[in-house]
Amino acid sequence: MDFGLTEEQRMLEQTLRGWLAEHLPIGRVREIAASESGQDPAVWKGLAELGMAGLLVDDESGGGGLTLLDAALAMQSFAHAAAPVPYLGSSIVAPVALRLFGTEPQRRSWLPGLAAGTTQIGVALGELTGRRGDANLRIDGGRLAGSTLFAIDAGAADAFLVALDRDHLVLVPRDVAGLTVTPLVTIDRTRRLAELTFDGVVPADWLGGPAGVAGAGARVLAAARVAVAADALGAAERALEMAVAYAQQREQFGRPIGSFQAVKHMCAEMVAELEPARALVWYAAYAFDHRPEEALLVAAHAKAHLAEVATGIVRTATEVYGGYGFTDEGDLHLWFKRAGLDRQLFGGPEAVRAEAAVLQGLA
Amino acid sequence: MDFGLTEEQRMLEQTLRGWLAEHLPIGRVREIAASESGQDPAVWKGLAELGMAGLLVDDESGGGGLTLLDAALAMQSFAHAAAPVPYLGSSIVAPVALRLFGTEPQRRSWLPGLAAGTTQIGVALGELTGRRGDANLRIDGGRLAGSTLFAIDAGAADAFLVALDRDHLVLVPRDVAGLTVTPLVTIDRTRRLAELTFDGVVPADWLGGPAGVAGAGARVLAAARVAVAADALGAAERALEMAVAYAQQREQFGRPIGSFQAVKHMCAEMVAELEPARALVWYAAYAFDHRPEEALLVAAHAKAHLAEVATGIVRTATEVYGGYGFTDEGDLHLWFKRAGLDRQLFGGPEAVRAEAAVLQGLA
Amino acid sequence: MDLSFGPEYEAFRDELRAFLERHRERAPGGGQMLAGGTRDPAALSWQALLIEHGYAARTIPKQYGGYGATPDPLIRVILDEEFARAGVSAGLGGQGPDMLVPTLLEHGSEEQKLRWIPPTIRGEVVWCQGYSEPNAGSDLANVQTRATEDGSDFVINGQKIWTTTAHAADMMFGLIRTEPGASKHAGLSYVLIPMDAPGIEVRPLVTMTGHAEFNEVFFTDVRVPQSAVVGRRGEGWKIANTTLGHERSSLAATGQLEAAMARLTERMQAETVDGRRAVDDPALRDRLLRLQARLLAMKYHALRLLTCRLRGEPTGEPGSPEGSAVLVTKLAGCELSHQIAALGIDAMGEFGVLYGGSKHERAGGLWQFHYMFSLGLIIGGGTAQIQKNIIAERGLRLPREPRA
Amino acid sequence: MDLSFGPEYEAFRDELRAFLERHRERAPGGGQMLAGGTRDPAALSWQALLIEHGYAARTIPKQYGGYGATPDPLIRVILDEEFARAGVSAGLGGQGPDMLVPTLLEHGSEEQKLRWIPPTIRGEVVWCQGYSEPNAGSDLANVQTRATEDGSDFVINGQKIWTTTAHAADMMFGLIRTEPGASKHAGLSYVLIPMDAPGIEVRPLVTMTGHAEFNEVFFTDVRVPQSAVVGRRGEGWKIANTTLGHERSSLAATGQLEAAMARLTERMQAETVDGRRAVDDPALRDRLLRLQARLLAMKYHALRLLTCRLRGEPTGEPGSPEGSAVLVTKLAGCELSHQIAALGIDAMGEFGVLYGGSKHERAGGLWQFHYMFSLGLIIGGGTAQIQKNIIAERGLRLPREPRA
């Protein structure tokens, strides 16, 4: 019985955070986030060399062959650094989908590039969390038609993993004729979302083959939700650290604001929310690989809970900062916005809980 | 434009609170609450002489002819004193129902006794807020059959106003053959609830006549909800006052606990919830008499909101008291329990909000 | 309790409606209340027309260019309601007309009044407020911008922050430390400073919303005559606090909350998931209903406080329900505003995070803007924590923390 | 991360299951953990059997009557799980075995250990704890019950409160002020007091639940020998704080939360309005799902902390995530317990407020009892506010408030 990180996982985390501190200080994050693609190829190359890009890709394909828990820890560290990297799509959702449901040729054709960081895959799961507004992706005369919203990590994606329904996911190269990628700008400039519009695209590369795989969508969505929960955890963790550090140093009324009971209690309430939530994220990631019968439910719980915990913490942290937290210069808003996007990605809290109720037969 | 209490209303409140302080100090409240009927006839007589019992009864029948706002203020004061009096049933719901929907003979036969305090009417509206558990009141061969739960002010009621459905309410004397009144014991011993079981009772005294009155149930329920909202307001107000007084006087760590920022902020948060809620209760009572088109919705809002505000405040007040608040001797729990019963009476917050959504066409 | 206005007020309302009907084409475009700092000729001539009819600068004495009517909160309510209803600008607002002018009326010299009030209410002189400083935060009196005497002048050095409209202002009214030996509160003066004085630099301050709603203002050897002090030297803190008391009716704030709630309800009926409206999600609908109750409470809370003012009853009395009631308004109102925006975002899901002119963005990103800006309001003017201290100490008479 | 227990532990589990299968008829009736103070012969003989097999008093050295095994948190987990699963008493708990015995092992003289530990773990000597006092509240060290020296004796006067099982106890371990000149914390001693000593009066303390779960204990010239002090005079505060650290695994607390949640889910499927189950009310269901997530978080949080202990990693280190993680357990757990009870009541509506043996009461009023009792736990041991101070100062290293 051991519910904790291994020495290797801690090393990985330490190495990654060290690398990020060196290569992605906040100033650099802001520059990249302000650029058109929202990425720096050198950063992604460096992370691939570090073995981060292919953490979930199997050894034979040049990856690390690790588990979702390892990847979730990495995701958390990226969020902690507000890193503008396509980790969610290219290093978590796409490899999980390919490993679990890809045909042998699909794995061979995509995984090595993902591990090497030379291929990026954006992920469009909008059809699995309810069709919103006027988006309406469908097959029409054997061709993809309509559009799907909120594809993630679209900035420099070479291809997209697109969900059509719960059983059918398809890989579509970005440069295929008939696909239009329209950037969608969100509050969080460290990640790039897009609308994908299809006009006569012939779907060639169905995940697992043309017949699809029953339930593949739900599994892939679960991995995505765990990853977003880890992202929200990282954002909240950073906001809390910054708030505590600020409270220790900022003086008002002749004393550090952290010596005021009101500020102390705000910090205590944040940590009382954060620490148990951390264990939930770990377990959700662990369950994805080791307890498949619980995995979908726990992923939903982790996503919904972390969405609320993280947005609550970034708000409180901003209050601890006072006016400085409200300024652009104060930087804290980078994580406020990261948590804000995480909250909505792949289903808001109420919607995800409604799904979780169904999974248990409670609705 | 005047959204405030009149001089008369303030006088009434002052008179009533003075009377209650004199005749119903906490020790006396506890004695009465521990008795079987849960009432002291002398107290009720005194209140009738003060004109309180018949506040809503019209002048010709010996009452005060006042409005629901006046009665709500009185209800609030009774809750503030944790008074074990049948005000909700006999002085608010029953008179409102009779004035609005009673036939001339019904008004003549019941209202003078209510105003004089010589008649008490308990109120059973359970069928209007959803049939719970195995209760099932119905007409069977022209006779009342089955049971209805949670009749309020049943301790010494001479009769009951019983809702059968949204259009049909009936007055039933307590001593009619076939009616069994089974006391239901709640956390709050200052009020007496009961289950009414009917076995072959012929309903003789239908409110407004045998055909009933369309919508009478909803209006009567709205008045009851405003009254319960006012009760919750009074309980919360008292708990806040007690917490503030305790915080000013109780010393720990060598200083009054009210000088600690954490205690201050708990008190500030209570008052920030209480004061706007007070205005909502006033408006709900005013709307009942003056804005019938809004009355049902605002009554629902007031009931649901005050339920949550009051239970939140009594909890926080208990925390301010610390261990003493958890003791029986500390008295504060009288209001903790009063607010706890108010929260559930005539529909809990979620159920009442669902009704409020329907009233607006939002569900 | 009586929520009707009575015949004389209804007559005023009718007259105002007729005026708005007749003249609405002359009103400038744009928002409800024109931000101070506009120099649009249409706005200035509209303002002049409103003053002439007593719909702006209504209670400013005639000798200072106003309409000269007695203050009447109900008239204020009717003006707010009718201009909002007509969707027409209610004239020039901002820190000149709303804060400086009442302060000068109370504390200014006759010369200061004659010189500054008329062009301010006409919109010809635009003001900004210089109170906040970066090192002060919630400790508002911790002003470090200082003036040293040099002959009959003051020479000012230091920095102000959170200065709205500084980029467009002709003048600043600010708190400056003029009495170095005095205690924290007694060392400040209320000084009028021309924004074109040499040594003043204005830098836009970008906030988390991505916009520069505020500025920083830097002073390097800025020279003003000592006659630029309003009231006596060293009385600046007291004077600034009277000004803070001159805020407009909290009804206007409730009106904004009502408008936001109407937009929210509309949005929740428009936004769909798998064809189902957001308002049909029972968990989201339950949140909406909760906020409706809070809004109603705030609305009637504001009416209750207005009634106290109309009756001349004290509302600031420590330890009284009314005393507390006034103090909680900002705390409860800002939080409600934030919660309305939060539900709007949640109801839209991923659409709710679109911003900055994105395709599919709803209402120009207004929901996110409000979500962030209302958090700024929760923090602004001394944070919710300071508000709670004030409620506890002034409203509930809880003892102050012992001094360290 | 690996949530399996490994073969040796599974063997222990199998053996335990077989034991429970074989002997379960000999177990006394009643709850999971027998409250200290029972003198039921069946309970005492069950306890003897458990000690003999190493399922109770497992880590107490043999010379003091225990089983003499090395401490192993995983064995503790398996014991908790299997006794709970079998619904059989896991032996005698309470303040003697759980708090006094570990304290004596660490700080007691050899004579004290030999005298008190064996009968305590056998259930023959029942203890109560005398720390809290009415004027202390959250300021736990503010003990005013004092002992004055008289020859080789102490003479004790004062009052204790929140004393569970005092009415049934043979002995009290308490904090008494023995050094009048010393500072607040340095003036206390840890004293063992016979409850039948002349001058002790025990009065039941009724709480808001209507039951007397606690007592008050009054001391009037109570005489004990000075040898009744554990450790050195004046070290009582330090010793009592080690005892507070001897709490049982927080997993047991999580187990109770899980059981409460299971009851809640069951109740929400049973209770109906107009034939519709409470769980089919989407707003109530959404609350249930929120609490499920919190429960899962607390469950794995406890496993994480257990793992730290198993690995011998520090969990109390200030400023570390693990340091904070330990500190938040009580705060978050008690609140969750209260929220579970609150939802249970709301799901039942008016049935939820029935109490005191009423007709139609659900589960003997257990929901209301838990709702109130869990609030007592939030307050108990120094209130949630003190917990937050500790989390902030010890867990996050925020500076202490300046002394007045």
Short mmCIF file of N, CA and C in Angstrom, two decimals, chain D residues 120-201:
data_model
loop_
_atom_site.label_atom_id
_atom_site.label_comp_id
_atom_site.label_asym_id
_atom_site.label_seq_id
_atom_site.Cartn_x
_atom_site.Cartn_y
_atom_site.Cartn_z
N THR D 120 -5.65 -0.55 32.52
CA THR D 120 -6.31 0.36 31.58
C THR D 120 -6.61 -0.35 30.27
N ILE D 121 -5.62 -1.07 29.74
CA ILE D 121 -5.90 -1.72 28.45
C ILE D 121 -6.86 -2.90 28.62
N ARG D 122 -6.94 -3.47 29.84
CA ARG D 122 -7.92 -4.54 30.06
C ARG D 122 -9.32 -3.98 30.29
N GLY D 123 -9.42 -2.66 30.45
CA GLY D 123 -10.74 -2.06 30.67
C GLY D 123 -11.16 -2.04 32.12
N GLU D 124 -10.26 -2.35 33.01
CA GLU D 124 -10.62 -2.38 34.42
C GLU D 124 -10.51 -1.01 35.07
N VAL D 125 -9.64 -0.19 34.53
CA VAL D 125 -9.57 1.19 35.01
C VAL D 125 -9.96 2.11 33.85
N VAL D 126 -10.97 2.91 34.13
CA VAL D 126 -11.51 3.79 33.09
C VAL D 126 -11.06 5.22 33.38
N TRP D 127 -10.66 5.94 32.33
CA TRP D 127 -10.10 7.27 32.49
C TRP D 127 -10.96 8.33 31.82
N CYS D 128 -10.83 9.54 32.36
CA CYS D 128 -11.37 10.69 31.63
C CYS D 128 -10.27 11.75 31.57
N GLN D 129 -10.45 12.67 30.62
CA GLN D 129 -9.43 13.68 30.37
C GLN D 129 -9.84 15.01 30.96
N GLY D 130 -8.99 15.64 31.71
CA GLY D 130 -9.32 16.93 32.33
C GLY D 130 -8.42 18.04 31.82
N TYR D 131 -8.68 18.49 30.60
CA TYR D 131 -7.90 19.61 30.05
C TYR D 131 -8.74 20.89 30.05
N SER D 132 -9.91 20.83 29.37
CA SER D 132 -10.69 22.05 29.11
C SER D 132 -11.25 22.67 30.38
N GLU D 133 -11.35 23.99 30.33
CA GLU D 133 -11.98 24.71 31.43
C GLU D 133 -12.91 25.77 30.86
N PRO D 134 -13.92 26.13 31.64
CA PRO D 134 -14.93 27.05 31.11
C PRO D 134 -14.37 28.41 30.69
N ASN D 135 -13.36 28.90 31.40
CA ASN D 135 -12.86 30.23 31.02
C ASN D 135 -11.72 30.17 30.02
N ALA D 136 -11.33 28.96 29.63
CA ALA D 136 -10.20 28.84 28.71
C ALA D 136 -10.67 28.92 27.25
N GLY D 137 -11.70 28.15 26.93
CA GLY D 137 -12.17 28.17 25.55
C GLY D 137 -11.07 27.76 24.61
N SER D 138 -10.85 28.58 23.58
CA SER D 138 -9.83 28.26 22.60
C SER D 138 -8.41 28.42 23.15
N ASP D 139 -8.29 29.15 24.24
CA ASP D 139 -6.99 29.42 24.85
C ASP D 139 -6.69 28.28 25.81
N LEU D 140 -6.38 27.10 25.23
CA LEU D 140 -6.36 25.86 26.02
C LEU D 140 -5.41 25.91 27.21
N ALA D 141 -4.35 26.70 27.10
CA ALA D 141 -3.38 26.73 28.18
C ALA D 141 -3.82 27.61 29.35
N ASN D 142 -4.94 28.28 29.17
CA ASN D 142 -5.41 29.18 30.22
C ASN D 142 -6.10 28.39 31.35
N VAL D 143 -5.38 27.44 31.92
CA VAL D 143 -5.91 26.56 32.97
C VAL D 143 -5.88 27.30 34.30
N GLN D 144 -7.02 27.30 34.99
CA GLN D 144 -7.07 27.98 36.27
C GLN D 144 -7.25 27.04 37.44
N THR D 145 -7.56 25.78 37.15
CA THR D 145 -7.63 24.79 38.23
C THR D 145 -6.22 24.65 38.81
N ARG D 146 -6.10 24.87 40.13
CA ARG D 146 -4.77 24.99 40.68
C ARG D 146 -4.56 23.99 41.82
N ALA D 147 -3.31 23.63 42.01
CA ALA D 147 -2.94 22.75 43.11
C ALA D 147 -1.99 23.51 44.02
N THR D 148 -2.28 23.48 45.31
CA THR D 148 -1.32 24.08 46.25
C THR D 148 -0.67 22.94 47.02
N GLU D 149 0.61 23.11 47.34
CA GLU D 149 1.33 22.06 48.05
C GLU D 149 0.91 22.03 49.51
N ASP D 150 0.79 20.83 50.01
CA ASP D 150 0.52 20.66 51.44
C ASP D 150 1.26 19.39 51.85
N GLY D 151 2.45 19.57 52.40
CA GLY D 151 3.29 18.40 52.70
C GLY D 151 3.66 17.72 51.41
N SER D 152 3.45 16.42 51.35
CA SER D 152 3.79 15.70 50.13
C SER D 152 2.58 15.62 49.20
N ASP D 153 1.52 16.30 49.57
CA ASP D 153 0.30 16.27 48.73
C ASP D 153 0.13 17.55 47.93
N PHE D 154 -0.76 17.44 46.92
CA PHE D 154 -1.33 18.61 46.26
C PHE D 154 -2.79 18.71 46.69
N VAL D 155 -3.25 19.95 46.87
CA VAL D 155 -4.67 20.16 47.15
C VAL D 155 -5.24 20.96 45.97
N ILE D 156 -6.21 20.35 45.31
CA ILE D 156 -6.69 20.88 44.01
C ILE D 156 -8.04 21.55 44.16
N ASN D 157 -8.17 22.74 43.54
CA ASN D 157 -9.44 23.45 43.48
C ASN D 157 -9.64 24.00 42.09
N GLY D 158 -10.88 23.91 41.62
CA GLY D 158 -11.16 24.45 40.30
C GLY D 158 -12.22 23.65 39.57
N GLN D 159 -12.25 23.80 38.26
CA GLN D 159 -13.32 23.17 37.48
C GLN D 159 -12.83 22.79 36.10
N LYS D 160 -13.26 21.61 35.64
CA LYS D 160 -13.00 21.16 34.27
C LYS D 160 -14.33 21.03 33.54
N ILE D 161 -14.26 21.08 32.23
CA ILE D 161 -15.50 20.98 31.44
C ILE D 161 -15.21 20.14 30.20
N TRP D 162 -16.27 19.72 29.53
CA TRP D 162 -16.16 18.89 28.31
C TRP D 162 -15.48 17.56 28.61
N THR D 163 -15.76 17.05 29.82
CA THR D 163 -15.12 15.82 30.27
C THR D 163 -16.02 14.64 29.91
N THR D 164 -15.66 13.94 28.83
CA THR D 164 -16.46 12.75 28.48
C THR D 164 -16.19 11.65 29.48
N THR D 165 -17.16 10.78 29.67
CA THR D 165 -17.08 9.60 30.54
C THR D 165 -16.67 9.89 31.98
N ALA D 166 -16.69 11.16 32.40
CA ALA D 166 -16.29 11.47 33.79
C ALA D 166 -17.19 10.73 34.78
N HIS D 167 -18.46 10.58 34.45
CA HIS D 167 -19.41 9.93 35.35
C HIS D 167 -19.06 8.45 35.56
N ALA D 168 -18.35 7.84 34.59
CA ALA D 168 -18.06 6.41 34.68
C ALA D 168 -16.59 6.14 34.98
N ALA D 169 -15.80 7.21 35.07
CA ALA D 169 -14.35 7.01 35.14
C ALA D 169 -13.88 6.73 36.55
N ASP D 170 -12.81 5.93 36.64
CA ASP D 170 -12.11 5.71 37.91
C ASP D 170 -11.07 6.80 38.14
N MET D 171 -10.51 7.27 37.04
CA MET D 171 -9.37 8.18 37.15
C MET D 171 -9.48 9.29 36.10
N MET D 172 -8.85 10.40 36.42
CA MET D 172 -8.71 11.49 35.44
C MET D 172 -7.23 11.77 35.22
N PHE D 173 -6.83 12.02 33.96
CA PHE D 173 -5.53 12.64 33.73
C PHE D 173 -5.82 14.08 33.34
N GLY D 174 -5.21 15.00 34.06
CA GLY D 174 -5.62 16.38 33.84
C GLY D 174 -4.45 17.34 33.91
N LEU D 175 -4.69 18.52 33.37
CA LEU D 175 -3.71 19.61 33.48
C LEU D 175 -4.10 20.50 34.65
N ILE D 176 -3.15 20.65 35.57
CA ILE D 176 -3.41 21.43 36.79
C ILE D 176 -2.29 22.45 36.94
N ARG D 177 -2.68 23.65 37.36
CA ARG D 177 -1.68 24.70 37.57
C ARG D 177 -0.99 24.48 38.92
N THR D 178 0.23 24.01 38.86
CA THR D 178 0.96 23.70 40.11
C THR D 178 2.03 24.72 40.42
N GLU D 179 2.39 25.54 39.43
CA GLU D 179 3.51 26.48 39.64
C GLU D 179 2.97 27.90 39.47
N PRO D 180 2.44 28.47 40.51
CA PRO D 180 1.73 29.75 40.39
C PRO D 180 2.59 30.87 39.82
N GLY D 181 3.89 30.85 40.09
CA GLY D 181 4.72 31.96 39.64
C GLY D 181 5.11 31.86 38.17
N ALA D 182 4.98 30.68 37.57
CA ALA D 182 5.52 30.46 36.23
C ALA D 182 4.62 31.06 35.16
N SER D 183 5.12 31.09 33.93
CA SER D 183 4.34 31.62 32.82
C SER D 183 3.18 30.68 32.51
N LYS D 184 2.26 31.17 31.67
CA LYS D 184 1.01 30.45 31.42
C LYS D 184 1.28 28.99 31.06
N HIS D 185 2.21 28.77 30.12
CA HIS D 185 2.42 27.39 29.65
C HIS D 185 3.32 26.59 30.59
N ALA D 186 4.20 27.26 31.31
CA ALA D 186 5.18 26.54 32.12
C ALA D 186 4.66 26.23 33.52
N GLY D 187 3.44 26.65 33.84
CA GLY D 187 2.95 26.47 35.19
C GLY D 187 2.09 25.23 35.39
N LEU D 188 1.99 24.40 34.36
CA LEU D 188 1.04 23.29 34.42
C LEU D 188 1.74 21.95 34.63
N SER D 189 1.04 21.06 35.36
CA SER D 189 1.54 19.69 35.48
C SER D 189 0.45 18.72 35.03
N TYR D 190 0.92 17.55 34.64
CA TYR D 190 0.04 16.49 34.15
C TYR D 190 -0.19 15.54 35.33
N VAL D 191 -1.41 15.54 35.85
CA VAL D 191 -1.67 14.89 37.14
C VAL D 191 -2.71 13.79 36.98
N LEU D 192 -2.50 12.67 37.70
CA LEU D 192 -3.44 11.56 37.70
C LEU D 192 -4.29 11.64 38.97
N ILE D 193 -5.59 11.70 38.81
CA ILE D 193 -6.48 12.01 39.93
C ILE D 193 -7.56 10.94 40.04
N PRO D 194 -7.69 10.30 41.22
CA PRO D 194 -8.77 9.32 41.39
C PRO D 194 -10.12 10.04 41.43
N MET D 195 -11.08 9.56 40.68
CA MET D 195 -12.37 10.24 40.60
C MET D 195 -13.22 10.03 41.85
N ASP D 196 -12.81 9.08 42.71
CA ASP D 196 -13.56 8.91 43.96
C ASP D 196 -12.94 9.69 45.10
N ALA D 197 -11.96 10.52 44.80
CA ALA D 197 -11.36 11.33 45.87
C ALA D 197 -12.41 12.28 46.43
N PRO D 198 -12.40 12.47 47.75
CA PRO D 198 -13.36 13.42 48.35
C PRO D 198 -13.18 14.82 47.76
N GLY D 199 -14.28 15.48 47.50
CA GLY D 199 -14.21 16.84 46.96
C GLY D 199 -14.41 16.91 45.45
N ILE D 200 -14.56 15.76 44.80
CA ILE D 200 -14.82 15.78 43.36
C ILE D 200 -16.32 15.63 43.12
N GLU D 201 -16.86 16.52 42.32
CA GLU D 201 -18.26 16.40 41.96
C GLU D 201 -18.38 16.41 40.44
#
